[in-house]
Short mmCIF file of C-alpha atoms and ligand atoms in Angstrom, two decimals:
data_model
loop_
_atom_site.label_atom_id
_atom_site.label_comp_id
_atom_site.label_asym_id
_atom_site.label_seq_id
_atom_site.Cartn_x
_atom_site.Cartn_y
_atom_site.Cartn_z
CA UNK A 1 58.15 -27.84 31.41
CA UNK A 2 59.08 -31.09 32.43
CA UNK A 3 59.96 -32.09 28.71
CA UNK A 4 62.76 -28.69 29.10
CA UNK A 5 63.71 -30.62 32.50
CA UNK A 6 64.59 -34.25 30.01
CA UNK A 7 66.18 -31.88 27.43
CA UNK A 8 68.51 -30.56 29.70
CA UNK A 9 69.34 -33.98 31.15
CA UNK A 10 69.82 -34.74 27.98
CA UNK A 11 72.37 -32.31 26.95
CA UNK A 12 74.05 -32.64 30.30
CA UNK A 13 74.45 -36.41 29.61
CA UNK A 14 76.37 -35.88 26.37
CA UNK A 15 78.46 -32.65 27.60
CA UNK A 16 79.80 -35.72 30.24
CA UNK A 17 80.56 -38.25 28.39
CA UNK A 18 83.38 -39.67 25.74
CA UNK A 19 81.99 -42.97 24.85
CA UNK A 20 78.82 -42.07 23.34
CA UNK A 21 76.95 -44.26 21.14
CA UNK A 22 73.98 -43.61 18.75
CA UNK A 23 71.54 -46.41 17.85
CA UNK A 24 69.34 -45.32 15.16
CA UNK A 25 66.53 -45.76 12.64
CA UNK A 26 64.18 -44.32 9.92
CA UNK A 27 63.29 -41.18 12.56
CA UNK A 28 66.55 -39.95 11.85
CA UNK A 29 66.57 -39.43 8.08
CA UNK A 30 62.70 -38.28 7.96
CA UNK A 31 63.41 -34.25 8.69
CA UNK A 32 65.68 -35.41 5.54
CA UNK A 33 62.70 -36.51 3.76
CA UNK A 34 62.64 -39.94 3.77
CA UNK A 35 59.44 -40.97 5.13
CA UNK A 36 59.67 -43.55 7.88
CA UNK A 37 58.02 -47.02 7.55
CA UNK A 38 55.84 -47.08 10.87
CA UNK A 39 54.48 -43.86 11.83
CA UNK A 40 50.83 -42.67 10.99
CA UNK A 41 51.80 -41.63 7.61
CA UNK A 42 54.89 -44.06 6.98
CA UNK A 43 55.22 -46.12 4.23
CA UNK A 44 53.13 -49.07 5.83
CA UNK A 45 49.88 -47.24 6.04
CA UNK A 46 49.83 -47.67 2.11
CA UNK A 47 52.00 -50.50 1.27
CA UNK A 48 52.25 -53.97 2.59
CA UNK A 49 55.86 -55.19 4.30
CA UNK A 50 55.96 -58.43 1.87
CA UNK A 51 57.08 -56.15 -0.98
CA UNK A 52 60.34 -55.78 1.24
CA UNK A 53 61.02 -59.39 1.60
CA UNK A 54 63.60 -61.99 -0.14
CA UNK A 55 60.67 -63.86 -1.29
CA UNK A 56 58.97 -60.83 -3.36
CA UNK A 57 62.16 -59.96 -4.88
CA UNK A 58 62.69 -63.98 -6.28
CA UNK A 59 59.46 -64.36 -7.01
CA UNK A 60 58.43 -60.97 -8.76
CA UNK A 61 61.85 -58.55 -9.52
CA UNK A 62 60.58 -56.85 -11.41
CA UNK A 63 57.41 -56.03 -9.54
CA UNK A 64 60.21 -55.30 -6.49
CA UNK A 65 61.97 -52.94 -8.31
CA UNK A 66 59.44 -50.58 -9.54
CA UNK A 67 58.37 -50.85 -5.67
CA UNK A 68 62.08 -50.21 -4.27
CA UNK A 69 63.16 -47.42 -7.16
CA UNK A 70 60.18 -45.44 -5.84
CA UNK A 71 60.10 -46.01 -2.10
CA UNK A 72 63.53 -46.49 -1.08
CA UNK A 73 66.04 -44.69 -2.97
CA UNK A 74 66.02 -41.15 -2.88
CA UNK A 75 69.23 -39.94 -4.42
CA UNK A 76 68.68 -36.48 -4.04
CA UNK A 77 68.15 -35.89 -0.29
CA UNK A 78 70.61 -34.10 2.08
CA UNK A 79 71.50 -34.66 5.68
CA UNK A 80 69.47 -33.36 8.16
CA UNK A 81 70.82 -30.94 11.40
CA UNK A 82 70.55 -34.12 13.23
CA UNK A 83 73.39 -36.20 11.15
CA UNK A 84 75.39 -33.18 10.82
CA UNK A 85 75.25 -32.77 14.83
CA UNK A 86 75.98 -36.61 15.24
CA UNK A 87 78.87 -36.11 13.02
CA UNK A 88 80.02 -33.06 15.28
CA UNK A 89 79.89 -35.45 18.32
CA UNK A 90 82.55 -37.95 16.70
CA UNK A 91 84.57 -35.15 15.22
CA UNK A 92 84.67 -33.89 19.08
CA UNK A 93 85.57 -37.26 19.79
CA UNK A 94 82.64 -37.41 22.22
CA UNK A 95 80.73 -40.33 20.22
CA UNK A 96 82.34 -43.49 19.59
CA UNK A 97 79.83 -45.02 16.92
CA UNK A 98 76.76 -44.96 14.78
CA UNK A 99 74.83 -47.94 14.77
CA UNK A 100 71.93 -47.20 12.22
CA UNK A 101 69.05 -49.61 10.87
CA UNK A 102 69.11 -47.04 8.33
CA UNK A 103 70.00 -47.51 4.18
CA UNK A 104 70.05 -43.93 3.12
CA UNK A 105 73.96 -43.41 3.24
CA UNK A 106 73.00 -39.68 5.27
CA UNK A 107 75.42 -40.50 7.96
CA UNK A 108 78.27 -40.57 5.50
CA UNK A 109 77.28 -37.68 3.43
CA UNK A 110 76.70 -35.65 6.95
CA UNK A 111 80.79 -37.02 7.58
CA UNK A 112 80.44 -39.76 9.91
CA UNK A 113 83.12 -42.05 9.91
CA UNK A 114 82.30 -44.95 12.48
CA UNK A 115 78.44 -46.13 10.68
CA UNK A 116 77.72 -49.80 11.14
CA UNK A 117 75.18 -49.90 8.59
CA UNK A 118 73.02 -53.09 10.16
CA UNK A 119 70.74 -53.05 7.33
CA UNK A 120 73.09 -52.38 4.49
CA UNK A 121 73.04 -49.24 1.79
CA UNK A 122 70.97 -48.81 -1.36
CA UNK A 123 74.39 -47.13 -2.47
CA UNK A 124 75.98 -51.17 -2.96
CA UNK A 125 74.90 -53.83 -5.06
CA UNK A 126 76.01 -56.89 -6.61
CA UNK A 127 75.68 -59.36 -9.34
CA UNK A 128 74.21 -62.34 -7.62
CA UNK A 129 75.68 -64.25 -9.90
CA UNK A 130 79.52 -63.35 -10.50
CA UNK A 131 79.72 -60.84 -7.35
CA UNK A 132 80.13 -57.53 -9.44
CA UNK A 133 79.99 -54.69 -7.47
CA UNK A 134 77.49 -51.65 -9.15
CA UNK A 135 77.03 -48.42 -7.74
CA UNK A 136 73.16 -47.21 -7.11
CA UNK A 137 72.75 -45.81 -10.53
CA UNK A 138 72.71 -49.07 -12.42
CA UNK A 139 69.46 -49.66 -10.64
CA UNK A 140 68.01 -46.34 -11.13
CA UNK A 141 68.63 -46.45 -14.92
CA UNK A 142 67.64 -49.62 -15.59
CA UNK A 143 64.12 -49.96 -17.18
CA UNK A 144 63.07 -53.50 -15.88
CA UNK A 145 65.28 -55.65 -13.95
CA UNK A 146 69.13 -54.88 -13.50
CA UNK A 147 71.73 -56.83 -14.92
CA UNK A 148 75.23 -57.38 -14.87
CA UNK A 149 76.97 -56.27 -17.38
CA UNK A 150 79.31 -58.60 -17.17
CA UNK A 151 77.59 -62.21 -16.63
CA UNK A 152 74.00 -60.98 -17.19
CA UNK A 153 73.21 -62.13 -13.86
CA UNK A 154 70.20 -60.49 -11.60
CA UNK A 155 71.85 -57.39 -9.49
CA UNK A 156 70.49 -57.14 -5.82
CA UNK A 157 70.79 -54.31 -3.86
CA UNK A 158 73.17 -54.40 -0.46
CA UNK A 159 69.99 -54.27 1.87
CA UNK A 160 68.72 -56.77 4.60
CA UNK A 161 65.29 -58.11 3.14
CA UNK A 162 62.54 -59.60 5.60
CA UNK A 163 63.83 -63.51 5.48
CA UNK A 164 67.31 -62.40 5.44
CA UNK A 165 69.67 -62.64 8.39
CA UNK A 166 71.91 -59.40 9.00
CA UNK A 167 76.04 -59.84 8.36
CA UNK A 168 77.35 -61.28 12.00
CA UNK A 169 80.43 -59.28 11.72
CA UNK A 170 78.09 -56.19 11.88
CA UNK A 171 75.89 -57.81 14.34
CA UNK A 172 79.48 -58.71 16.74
CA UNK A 173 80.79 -54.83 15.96
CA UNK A 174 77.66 -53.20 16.94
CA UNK A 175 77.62 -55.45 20.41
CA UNK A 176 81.18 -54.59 21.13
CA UNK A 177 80.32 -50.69 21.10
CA UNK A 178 77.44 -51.02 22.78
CA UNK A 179 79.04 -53.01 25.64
CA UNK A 180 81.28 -50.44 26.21
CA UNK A 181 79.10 -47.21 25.71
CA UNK A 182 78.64 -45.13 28.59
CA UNK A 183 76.03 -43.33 27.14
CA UNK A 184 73.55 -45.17 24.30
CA UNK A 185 71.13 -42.82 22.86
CA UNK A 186 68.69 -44.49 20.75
CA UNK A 187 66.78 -42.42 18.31
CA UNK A 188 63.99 -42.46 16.09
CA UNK A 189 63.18 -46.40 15.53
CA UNK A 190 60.37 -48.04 16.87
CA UNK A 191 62.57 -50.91 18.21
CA UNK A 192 60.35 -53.54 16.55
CA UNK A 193 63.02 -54.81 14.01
CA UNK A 194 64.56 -57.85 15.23
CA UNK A 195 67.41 -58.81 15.81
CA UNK A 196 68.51 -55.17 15.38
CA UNK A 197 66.25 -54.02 18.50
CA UNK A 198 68.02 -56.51 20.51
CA UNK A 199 70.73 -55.53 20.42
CA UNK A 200 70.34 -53.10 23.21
CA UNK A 201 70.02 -55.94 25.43
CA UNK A 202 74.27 -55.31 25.42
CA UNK A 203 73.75 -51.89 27.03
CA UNK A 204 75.33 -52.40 30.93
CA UNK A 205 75.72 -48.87 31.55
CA UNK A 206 72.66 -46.87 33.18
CA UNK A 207 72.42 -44.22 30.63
CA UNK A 208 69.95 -45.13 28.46
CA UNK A 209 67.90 -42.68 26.46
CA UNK A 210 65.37 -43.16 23.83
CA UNK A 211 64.43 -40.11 21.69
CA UNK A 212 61.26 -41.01 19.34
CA UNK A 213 58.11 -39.41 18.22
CA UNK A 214 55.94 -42.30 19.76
CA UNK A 215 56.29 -45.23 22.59
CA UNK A 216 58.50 -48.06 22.26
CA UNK A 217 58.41 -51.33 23.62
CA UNK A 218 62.17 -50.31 25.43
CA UNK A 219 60.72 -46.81 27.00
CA UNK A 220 60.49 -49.06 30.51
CA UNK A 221 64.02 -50.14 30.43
CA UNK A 222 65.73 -46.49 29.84
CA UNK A 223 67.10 -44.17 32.06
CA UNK A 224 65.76 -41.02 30.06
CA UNK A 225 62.60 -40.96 27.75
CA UNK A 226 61.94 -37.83 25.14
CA UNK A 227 58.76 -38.10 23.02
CA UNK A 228 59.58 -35.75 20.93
CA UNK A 229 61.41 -35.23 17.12
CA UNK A 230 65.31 -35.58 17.30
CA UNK A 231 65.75 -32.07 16.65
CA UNK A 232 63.70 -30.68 18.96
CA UNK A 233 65.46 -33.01 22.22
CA UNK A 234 68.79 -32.12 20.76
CA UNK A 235 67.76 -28.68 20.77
CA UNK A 236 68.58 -28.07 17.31
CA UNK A 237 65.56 -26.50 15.79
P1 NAD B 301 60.06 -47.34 11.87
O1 NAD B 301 59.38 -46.72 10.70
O2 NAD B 301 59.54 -48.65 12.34
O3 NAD B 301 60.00 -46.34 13.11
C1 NAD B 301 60.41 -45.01 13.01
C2 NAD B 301 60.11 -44.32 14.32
O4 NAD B 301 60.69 -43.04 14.25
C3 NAD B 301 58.62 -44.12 14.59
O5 NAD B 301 58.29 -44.70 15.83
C4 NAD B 301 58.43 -42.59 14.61
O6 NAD B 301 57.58 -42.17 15.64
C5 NAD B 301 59.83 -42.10 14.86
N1 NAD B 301 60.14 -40.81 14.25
C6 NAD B 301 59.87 -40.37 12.99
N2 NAD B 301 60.42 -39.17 12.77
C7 NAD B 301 61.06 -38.83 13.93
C8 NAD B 301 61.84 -37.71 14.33
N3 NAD B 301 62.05 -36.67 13.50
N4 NAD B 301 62.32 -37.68 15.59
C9 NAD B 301 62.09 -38.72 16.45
N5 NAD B 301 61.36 -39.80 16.12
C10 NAD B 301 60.88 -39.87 14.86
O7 NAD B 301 61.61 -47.41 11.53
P2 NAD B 301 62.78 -48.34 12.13
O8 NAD B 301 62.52 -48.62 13.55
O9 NAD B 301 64.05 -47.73 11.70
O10 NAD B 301 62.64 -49.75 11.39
C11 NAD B 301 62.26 -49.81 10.07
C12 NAD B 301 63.19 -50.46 9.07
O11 NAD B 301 62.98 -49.71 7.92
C13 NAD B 301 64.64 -50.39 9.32
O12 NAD B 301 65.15 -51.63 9.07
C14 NAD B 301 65.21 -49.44 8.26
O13 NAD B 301 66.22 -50.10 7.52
C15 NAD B 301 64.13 -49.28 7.26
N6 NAD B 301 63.92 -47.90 6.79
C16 NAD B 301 64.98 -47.13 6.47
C17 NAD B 301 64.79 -45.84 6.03
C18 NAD B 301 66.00 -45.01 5.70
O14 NAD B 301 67.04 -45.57 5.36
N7 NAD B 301 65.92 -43.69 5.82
C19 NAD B 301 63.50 -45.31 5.91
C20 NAD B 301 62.42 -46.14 6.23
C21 NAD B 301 62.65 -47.43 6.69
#
């Protein structure tokens, strides 16, 4: 009962407002089926978070790549009802931006056109060496470690490793939206990520709302709290 009571604050929220922003993470792609990292069965509870740093991938690629072709790409997955109602928001002109710490491309595919993609996409790579862009399939064919086909240099994927910083011009693009939100709905991250979770430090309106399965260190600082899936507080199940 009193989750119905949040819902409906929920949905009031959004039928008010123009300048809506969506802050997001792994939650969102998981009815996709992409498992999230941090959840009970995430991909933590079986595999260490050093495999997804800079200094894995230099010191063992190839080791990295059998990891990364198998947990993080999944090239046949579809949007879910929650990026196709996301998408519906900006197409009403009701939502203003997508911030995501997501690297699935779903937003996209679902027709979003504003995605700051924090993280980056396992959809671009690049020759480390000579800066040739590859699409994702050059890493999904290649037996061992990719190379360019031009130089023969290692390819890396697009995507913010642990021990990387994230692009500033992101970083200043995702502040400016979230300074002027009205509305910031933050969904389905556990907001332990940094600096991505800071960002919401920006936020100067008073309509925050976190949507996510479990607590987050934020829940205290928003407005409106829903522990529940996406779909269900968006009532789209
Ligand atoms: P996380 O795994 O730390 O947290 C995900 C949170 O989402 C959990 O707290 C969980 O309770 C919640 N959740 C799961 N399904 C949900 C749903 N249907 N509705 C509401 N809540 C749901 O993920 P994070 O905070 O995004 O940070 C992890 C990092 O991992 C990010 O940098 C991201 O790039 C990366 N990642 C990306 C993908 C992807 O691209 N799809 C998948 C896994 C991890």
């Amino acid at each position: 009962m009193v989750l119905e009571v949040e819902m409906s604050e929920l949905l009031r929220m959004i039928e008010n407002s123009n300048n809506i922003v969506f802050f997001g993470g792994a939650g969102v792609s998981t009815e996709s089926g992409i498992p999230d990292f941090r959840s009970s069965k995430g991909l933590y509870s079986k595999s260490p978070e050093y495999l997804l740093s800079r200094t894995y991938f230099d010191s063992n690629p190839k080791e990295f790549y059998e990891f990364y072709k198998k947990n993080l790409i999944y090239p046949d997955v579809k949007p879910s009802k929650i990026h196709y109602y996301l998408s519906k928001l900006e197409k009403e002109s009701k939502l203003k931006a997508i911030i995501t710490q997501n690297i699935d491309g779903l937003h996209q595919m679902a027709g979003s056109k504003k995605v700051i993609e924090l993280h980056g996409s396992v959809y671009k790579n690049y020759c480390m060496k000579c800066g040739k862009k590859y699409d994702v399939e050059i890493i999904l064919c290649s037996k061992d470690i990719p190379r360019c086909s031009k130089c023969g240099g290692i390819i890396k994927p697009k995507v913010t490793l642990y021990e990387e910083s994230l692009e500033n011009q992101k970083i200043e693009e995702a502040i400016k939206f979230i300074e002027e939100a009205d509305l910031l709905i933050v969904g389905g991250t556990s907001l332990v990520v940094y600096p991505a979770a800071g960002l919401l430090e920006y936020y100067r309106g008073d309509k925050l709302v976190l949507i996510n399965k479990d607590k987050t260190p934020y829940d205290r600082k928003a407005n409106l709290v829903i522990n529940q899936s996406l779909e269900e507080a968006f009532q789209l199940k």
